[in-house]
Amino acid sequence: MIIEFLRNPKNTGSIISSSQFLVQEMISHISPEGTVIELGAGSGVITRKLATVQSVDTIYAYENNSIFYKSLTKINKTICVSDLFTMKERHQHQKVKTIISSIPFVNFSSDTKTKALHDISAVLDHGGKLIQYTYLNRCPFGAENLHNNKLILTKIKKVWLNIPPATVFVYEKDDSL
């Protein structure tokens, strides 16, 4: 993980894996429905935990780092995809209830964040959740971008027992917006 961070710090958001406390906080918000999309699966610490959850049938793990991608293919229940921007097409006829994201969106351009959030919103079902963490104390997307994509912030939780401490944001899709 450290080597991948040093190779591309904008793409690999951390030098070490998420703590069990951050993983548990992320997992605690998933829907009991069968399919979960995980964006920026990295070394698979969240993916492995998701694979142990009885109600999760399939995990679509999106990861563009070839080293991480290869290790993710060995995790039970996991289908690996390398390009985030194929998500909308891949899941266009399947509305999902949970998308977990470890992507360091704060490092990306406004255009990339806007397109990603649009694609996320397109595959989330009404009432579905986007669970995103960041090492900053602010939303990585912006209020206008969230509103335009029918996402409302429902919970913020600081996880201090992680290096560095992380903030988990839970957004819910509301088609009535």
PDB file of C-alpha atoms in Angstrom:
ATOM      1  CA  MET A   1       0.000   0.000   0.000  1.00  0.00           C
ATOM      2  CA  ILE A   2       2.818   2.407   0.855  1.00  0.00           C
ATOM      3  CA  ILE A   3       4.542   1.747  -2.477  1.00  0.00           C
ATOM      4  CA  GLU A   4       1.327   2.414  -4.407  1.00  0.00           C
ATOM      5  CA  PHE A   5       0.797   5.650  -2.477  1.00  0.00           C
ATOM      6  CA  LEU A   6       4.339   6.793  -3.288  1.00  0.00           C
ATOM      7  CA  ARG A   7       3.831   5.939  -6.979  1.00  0.00           C
ATOM      8  CA  ASN A   8       0.607   7.919  -7.271  1.00  0.00           C
ATOM      9  CA  PRO A   9      -0.567   9.756  -4.122  1.00  0.00           C
ATOM     10  CA  LYS A  10      -3.502  11.436  -5.916  1.00  0.00           C
ATOM     11  CA  ASN A  11      -4.877   8.059  -6.954  1.00  0.00           C
ATOM     12  CA  THR A  12      -4.037   6.064  -3.800  1.00  0.00           C
ATOM     13  CA  GLY A  13      -5.597   8.000  -0.960  1.00  0.00           C
ATOM     14  CA  SER A  14      -3.671   6.540   1.969  1.00  0.00           C
ATOM     15  CA  ILE A  15      -0.372   4.955   2.907  1.00  0.00           C
ATOM     16  CA  ILE A  16      -1.991   2.284   5.106  1.00  0.00           C
ATOM     17  CA  SER A  17      -5.245   0.359   5.027  1.00  0.00           C
ATOM     18  CA  SER A  18      -8.356   1.591   6.785  1.00  0.00           C
ATOM     19  CA  SER A  19      -8.705   0.588  10.436  1.00  0.00           C
ATOM     20  CA  GLN A  20     -11.275  -1.939  11.603  1.00  0.00           C
ATOM     21  CA  PHE A  21     -13.143   0.994  13.188  1.00  0.00           C
ATOM     22  CA  LEU A  22     -13.470   2.867   9.885  1.00  0.00           C
ATOM     23  CA  VAL A  23     -14.402  -0.336   8.051  1.00  0.00           C
ATOM     24  CA  GLN A  24     -17.087  -1.112  10.636  1.00  0.00           C
ATOM     25  CA  GLU A  25     -18.521   2.405  10.413  1.00  0.00           C
ATOM     26  CA  MET A  26     -18.718   2.151   6.615  1.00  0.00           C
ATOM     27  CA  ILE A  27     -20.294  -1.316   6.711  1.00  0.00           C
ATOM     28  CA  SER A  28     -22.835  -0.311   9.370  1.00  0.00           C
ATOM     29  CA  HIS A  29     -24.726   1.805   6.828  1.00  0.00           C
ATOM     30  CA  ILE A  30     -25.151  -0.757   4.041  1.00  0.00           C
ATOM     31  CA  SER A  31     -28.615  -1.771   2.911  1.00  0.00           C
ATOM     32  CA  PRO A  32     -29.716  -5.339   3.605  1.00  0.00           C
ATOM     33  CA  GLU A  33     -30.234  -5.739  -0.175  1.00  0.00           C
ATOM     34  CA  GLY A  34     -27.925  -8.132  -2.031  1.00  0.00           C
ATOM     35  CA  THR A  35     -25.584  -6.063  -4.260  1.00  0.00           C
ATOM     36  CA  VAL A  36     -22.999  -3.513  -3.124  1.00  0.00           C
ATOM     37  CA  ILE A  37     -20.839  -1.342  -5.355  1.00  0.00           C
ATOM     38  CA  GLU A  38     -17.477  -0.427  -3.858  1.00  0.00           C
ATOM     39  CA  LEU A  39     -15.562   2.407  -5.500  1.00  0.00           C
ATOM     40  CA  GLY A  40     -11.825   2.608  -4.967  1.00  0.00           C
ATOM     41  CA  ALA A  41     -11.597  -0.802  -3.332  1.00  0.00           C
ATOM     42  CA  GLY A  42      -7.819  -0.464  -2.916  1.00  0.00           C
ATOM     43  CA  SER A  43      -6.168  -3.302  -1.017  1.00  0.00           C
ATOM     44  CA  GLY A  44      -9.578  -4.832  -0.242  1.00  0.00           C
ATOM     45  CA  VAL A  45      -9.892  -4.276   3.497  1.00  0.00           C
ATOM     46  CA  ILE A  46     -13.538  -3.133   3.136  1.00  0.00           C
ATOM     47  CA  THR A  47     -14.206  -5.669   0.367  1.00  0.00           C
ATOM     48  CA  ARG A  48     -13.114  -8.552   2.592  1.00  0.00           C
ATOM     49  CA  LYS A  49     -15.433  -7.395   5.371  1.00  0.00           C
ATOM     50  CA  LEU A  50     -18.326  -6.959   2.917  1.00  0.00           C
ATOM     51  CA  ALA A  51     -17.773 -10.523   1.686  1.00  0.00           C
ATOM     52  CA  THR A  52     -18.472 -11.806   5.226  1.00  0.00           C
ATOM     53  CA  VAL A  53     -21.842 -10.015   5.468  1.00  0.00           C
ATOM     54  CA  GLN A  54     -24.572 -12.615   4.992  1.00  0.00           C
ATOM     55  CA  SER A  55     -27.006 -10.287   3.169  1.00  0.00           C
ATOM     56  CA  VAL A  56     -24.430  -9.213   0.557  1.00  0.00           C
ATOM     57  CA  ASP A  57     -24.733 -11.400  -2.550  1.00  0.00           C
ATOM     58  CA  THR A  58     -22.388  -9.602  -4.937  1.00  0.00           C
ATOM     59  CA  ILE A  59     -19.733  -6.902  -4.578  1.00  0.00           C
ATOM     60  CA  TYR A  60     -18.778  -4.921  -7.658  1.00  0.00           C
ATOM     61  CA  ALA A  61     -15.323  -3.668  -6.689  1.00  0.00           C
ATOM     62  CA  TYR A  62     -14.141  -0.792  -8.874  1.00  0.00           C
ATOM     63  CA  GLU A  63     -10.368  -0.345  -8.732  1.00  0.00           C
ATOM     64  CA  ASN A  64      -8.035   0.988 -11.427  1.00  0.00           C
ATOM     65  CA  ASN A  65      -4.725   0.066  -9.760  1.00  0.00           C
ATOM     66  CA  SER A  66      -3.650  -3.191 -11.432  1.00  0.00           C
ATOM     67  CA  ILE A  67      -1.856  -4.525  -8.345  1.00  0.00           C
ATOM     68  CA  PHE A  68      -4.872  -3.967  -6.072  1.00  0.00           C
ATOM     69  CA  TYR A  69      -7.239  -5.201  -8.821  1.00  0.00           C
ATOM     70  CA  LYS A  70      -5.446  -8.549  -9.048  1.00  0.00           C
ATOM     71  CA  SER A  71      -5.700  -9.146  -5.288  1.00  0.00           C
ATOM     72  CA  LEU A  72      -9.408  -8.205  -5.276  1.00  0.00           C
ATOM     73  CA  THR A  73     -10.252 -10.938  -7.801  1.00  0.00           C
ATOM     74  CA  LYS A  74      -9.480 -13.534  -5.114  1.00  0.00           C
ATOM     75  CA  ILE A  75     -12.138 -12.256  -2.670  1.00  0.00           C
ATOM     76  CA  ASN A  76     -15.372 -14.272  -2.447  1.00  0.00           C
ATOM     77  CA  LYS A  77     -18.533 -12.675  -3.941  1.00  0.00           C
ATOM     78  CA  THR A  78     -16.454 -10.057  -5.790  1.00  0.00           C
ATOM     79  CA  ILE A  79     -16.647  -8.972  -9.423  1.00  0.00           C
ATOM     80  CA  CYS A  80     -13.777  -6.609 -10.243  1.00  0.00           C
ATOM     81  CA  VAL A  81     -14.062  -3.688 -12.629  1.00  0.00           C
ATOM     82  CA  SER A  82     -11.204  -1.365 -13.485  1.00  0.00           C
ATOM     83  CA  ASP A  83     -12.989   1.791 -14.695  1.00  0.00           C
ATOM     84  CA  LEU A  84     -15.363   3.797 -12.489  1.00  0.00           C
ATOM     85  CA  PHE A  85     -16.848   5.456 -15.551  1.00  0.00           C
ATOM     86  CA  THR A  86     -18.269   2.158 -16.838  1.00  0.00           C
ATOM     87  CA  MET A  87     -20.482   1.902 -13.739  1.00  0.00           C
ATOM     88  CA  LYS A  88     -23.466   3.785 -15.192  1.00  0.00           C
ATOM     89  CA  GLU A  89     -23.604   1.587 -18.299  1.00  0.00           C
ATOM     90  CA  ARG A  90     -22.901  -1.635 -16.393  1.00  0.00           C
ATOM     91  CA  HIS A  91     -25.644  -1.053 -13.801  1.00  0.00           C
ATOM     92  CA  GLN A  92     -28.118   1.003 -15.859  1.00  0.00           C
ATOM     93  CA  HIS A  93     -30.910  -1.572 -15.489  1.00  0.00           C
ATOM     94  CA  GLN A  94     -30.102  -2.493 -11.900  1.00  0.00           C
ATOM     95  CA  LYS A  95     -30.817   0.128  -9.263  1.00  0.00           C
ATOM     96  CA  VAL A  96     -28.595  -0.533  -6.257  1.00  0.00           C
ATOM     97  CA  LYS A  97     -29.161   0.377  -2.631  1.00  0.00           C
ATOM     98  CA  THR A  98     -25.547   0.784  -1.456  1.00  0.00           C
ATOM     99  CA  ILE A  99     -22.435   2.354  -2.921  1.00  0.00           C
ATOM    100  CA  ILE A 100     -19.376   2.523  -0.676  1.00  0.00           C
ATOM    101  CA  SER A 101     -16.584   4.831  -1.780  1.00  0.00           C
ATOM    102  CA  SER A 102     -12.980   5.116  -0.691  1.00  0.00           C
ATOM    103  CA  ILE A 103     -12.036   7.233  -3.696  1.00  0.00           C
ATOM    104  CA  PRO A 104     -10.074  10.335  -2.654  1.00  0.00           C
ATOM    105  CA  PHE A 105     -12.445  12.685  -4.523  1.00  0.00           C
ATOM    106  CA  VAL A 106     -10.922  15.743  -2.842  1.00  0.00           C
ATOM    107  CA  ASN A 107      -7.863  15.174  -5.077  1.00  0.00           C
ATOM    108  CA  PHE A 108      -9.886  15.244  -8.308  1.00  0.00           C
ATOM    109  CA  SER A 109     -11.006  18.047 -10.586  1.00  0.00           C
ATOM    110  CA  SER A 110     -14.497  19.516 -10.276  1.00  0.00           C
ATOM    111  CA  ASP A 111     -15.447  18.019 -13.645  1.00  0.00           C
ATOM    112  CA  THR A 112     -14.352  14.524 -12.606  1.00  0.00           C
ATOM    113  CA  LYS A 113     -16.225  14.776  -9.286  1.00  0.00           C
ATOM    114  CA  THR A 114     -19.359  16.033 -11.060  1.00  0.00           C
ATOM    115  CA  LYS A 115     -19.303  13.198 -13.612  1.00  0.00           C
ATOM    116  CA  ALA A 116     -18.628  10.575 -10.928  1.00  0.00           C
ATOM    117  CA  LEU A 117     -21.464  11.847  -8.716  1.00  0.00           C
ATOM    118  CA  HIS A 118     -23.818  11.935 -11.710  1.00  0.00           C
ATOM    119  CA  ASP A 119     -22.981   8.290 -12.509  1.00  0.00           C
ATOM    120  CA  ILE A 120     -23.358   7.295  -8.854  1.00  0.00           C
ATOM    121  CA  SER A 121     -26.771   8.944  -8.695  1.00  0.00           C
ATOM    122  CA  ALA A 122     -27.826   7.248 -11.953  1.00  0.00           C
ATOM    123  CA  VAL A 123     -27.342   3.755 -10.490  1.00  0.00           C
ATOM    124  CA  LEU A 124     -28.574   4.436  -6.942  1.00  0.00           C
ATOM    125  CA  ASP A 125     -32.195   3.551  -6.295  1.00  0.00           C
ATOM    126  CA  HIS A 126     -34.493   5.961  -4.465  1.00  0.00           C
ATOM    127  CA  GLY A 127     -33.542   5.671  -0.788  1.00  0.00           C
ATOM    128  CA  GLY A 128     -30.180   4.149  -1.715  1.00  0.00           C
ATOM    129  CA  LYS A 129     -27.052   5.248   0.130  1.00  0.00           C
ATOM    130  CA  LEU A 130     -23.671   6.561  -0.901  1.00  0.00           C
ATOM    131  CA  ILE A 131     -21.197   6.023   1.935  1.00  0.00           C
ATOM    132  CA  GLN A 132     -18.018   8.062   1.404  1.00  0.00           C
ATOM    133  CA  TYR A 133     -15.100   8.779   3.684  1.00  0.00           C
ATOM    134  CA  THR A 134     -12.475  11.454   3.509  1.00  0.00           C
ATOM    135  CA  TYR A 135      -9.588  12.585   5.657  1.00  0.00           C
ATOM    136  CA  LEU A 136     -10.895  16.137   5.598  1.00  0.00           C
ATOM    137  CA  ASN A 137     -13.814  17.436   7.626  1.00  0.00           C
ATOM    138  CA  ARG A 138     -15.713  18.628   4.579  1.00  0.00           C
ATOM    139  CA  CYS A 139     -17.882  17.039   1.944  1.00  0.00           C
ATOM    140  CA  PRO A 140     -15.774  16.225  -1.131  1.00  0.00           C
ATOM    141  CA  PHE A 141     -18.616  17.021  -3.573  1.00  0.00           C
ATOM    142  CA  GLY A 142     -20.202  20.353  -2.652  1.00  0.00           C
ATOM    143  CA  ALA A 143     -23.823  21.132  -1.763  1.00  0.00           C
ATOM    144  CA  GLU A 144     -24.904  22.155  -5.270  1.00  0.00           C
ATOM    145  CA  ASN A 145     -23.454  19.015  -6.858  1.00  0.00           C
ATOM    146  CA  LEU A 146     -25.225  16.849  -4.266  1.00  0.00           C
ATOM    147  CA  HIS A 147     -28.551  18.644  -4.813  1.00  0.00           C
ATOM    148  CA  ASN A 148     -28.262  18.383  -8.613  1.00  0.00           C
ATOM    149  CA  ASN A 149     -27.806  14.625  -8.208  1.00  0.00           C
ATOM    150  CA  LYS A 150     -30.700  14.226  -5.741  1.00  0.00           C
ATOM    151  CA  LEU A 151     -28.448  13.267  -2.830  1.00  0.00           C
ATOM    152  CA  ILE A 152     -28.969  14.523   0.695  1.00  0.00           C
ATOM    153  CA  LEU A 153     -26.521  14.258   3.569  1.00  0.00           C
ATOM    154  CA  THR A 154     -28.038  12.132   6.328  1.00  0.00           C
ATOM    155  CA  LYS A 155     -25.099  11.435   8.635  1.00  0.00           C
ATOM    156  CA  ILE A 156     -21.550  12.549   9.396  1.00  0.00           C
ATOM    157  CA  LYS A 157     -19.327  10.566  11.740  1.00  0.00           C
ATOM    158  CA  LYS A 158     -15.702  11.172  12.690  1.00  0.00           C
ATOM    159  CA  VAL A 159     -13.674   7.985  13.136  1.00  0.00           C
ATOM    160  CA  TRP A 160     -10.757   8.932  15.350  1.00  0.00           C
ATOM    161  CA  LEU A 161      -9.294   5.427  15.554  1.00  0.00           C
ATOM    162  CA  ASN A 162      -7.887   5.462  12.040  1.00  0.00           C
ATOM    163  CA  ILE A 163      -4.601   6.809  10.658  1.00  0.00           C
ATOM    164  CA  PRO A 164      -5.266   9.524   9.770  1.00  0.00           C
ATOM    165  CA  PRO A 165      -8.680  10.087  11.406  1.00  0.00           C
ATOM    166  CA  ALA A 166     -11.445   9.917   8.800  1.00  0.00           C
ATOM    167  CA  THR A 167     -14.868  11.466   8.374  1.00  0.00           C
ATOM    168  CA  VAL A 168     -17.657   9.259   7.043  1.00  0.00           C
ATOM    169  CA  PHE A 169     -20.428  10.947   5.082  1.00  0.00           C
ATOM    170  CA  VAL A 170     -23.684   9.093   4.373  1.00  0.00           C
ATOM    171  CA  TYR A 171     -25.846  10.455   1.557  1.00  0.00           C
ATOM    172  CA  GLU A 172     -29.284   9.209   0.566  1.00  0.00           C
ATOM    173  CA  LYS A 173     -30.830   9.378  -2.898  1.00  0.00           C
ATOM    174  CA  ASP A 174     -34.132  11.274  -2.882  1.00  0.00           C
ATOM    175  CA  ASP A 175     -35.823  11.291  -6.277  1.00  0.00           C
ATOM    176  CA  SER A 176     -38.344  13.890  -5.085  1.00  0.00           C
ATOM    177  CA  LEU A 177     -35.684  16.640  -5.032  1.00  0.00           C
TER     178      LEU A 177
END
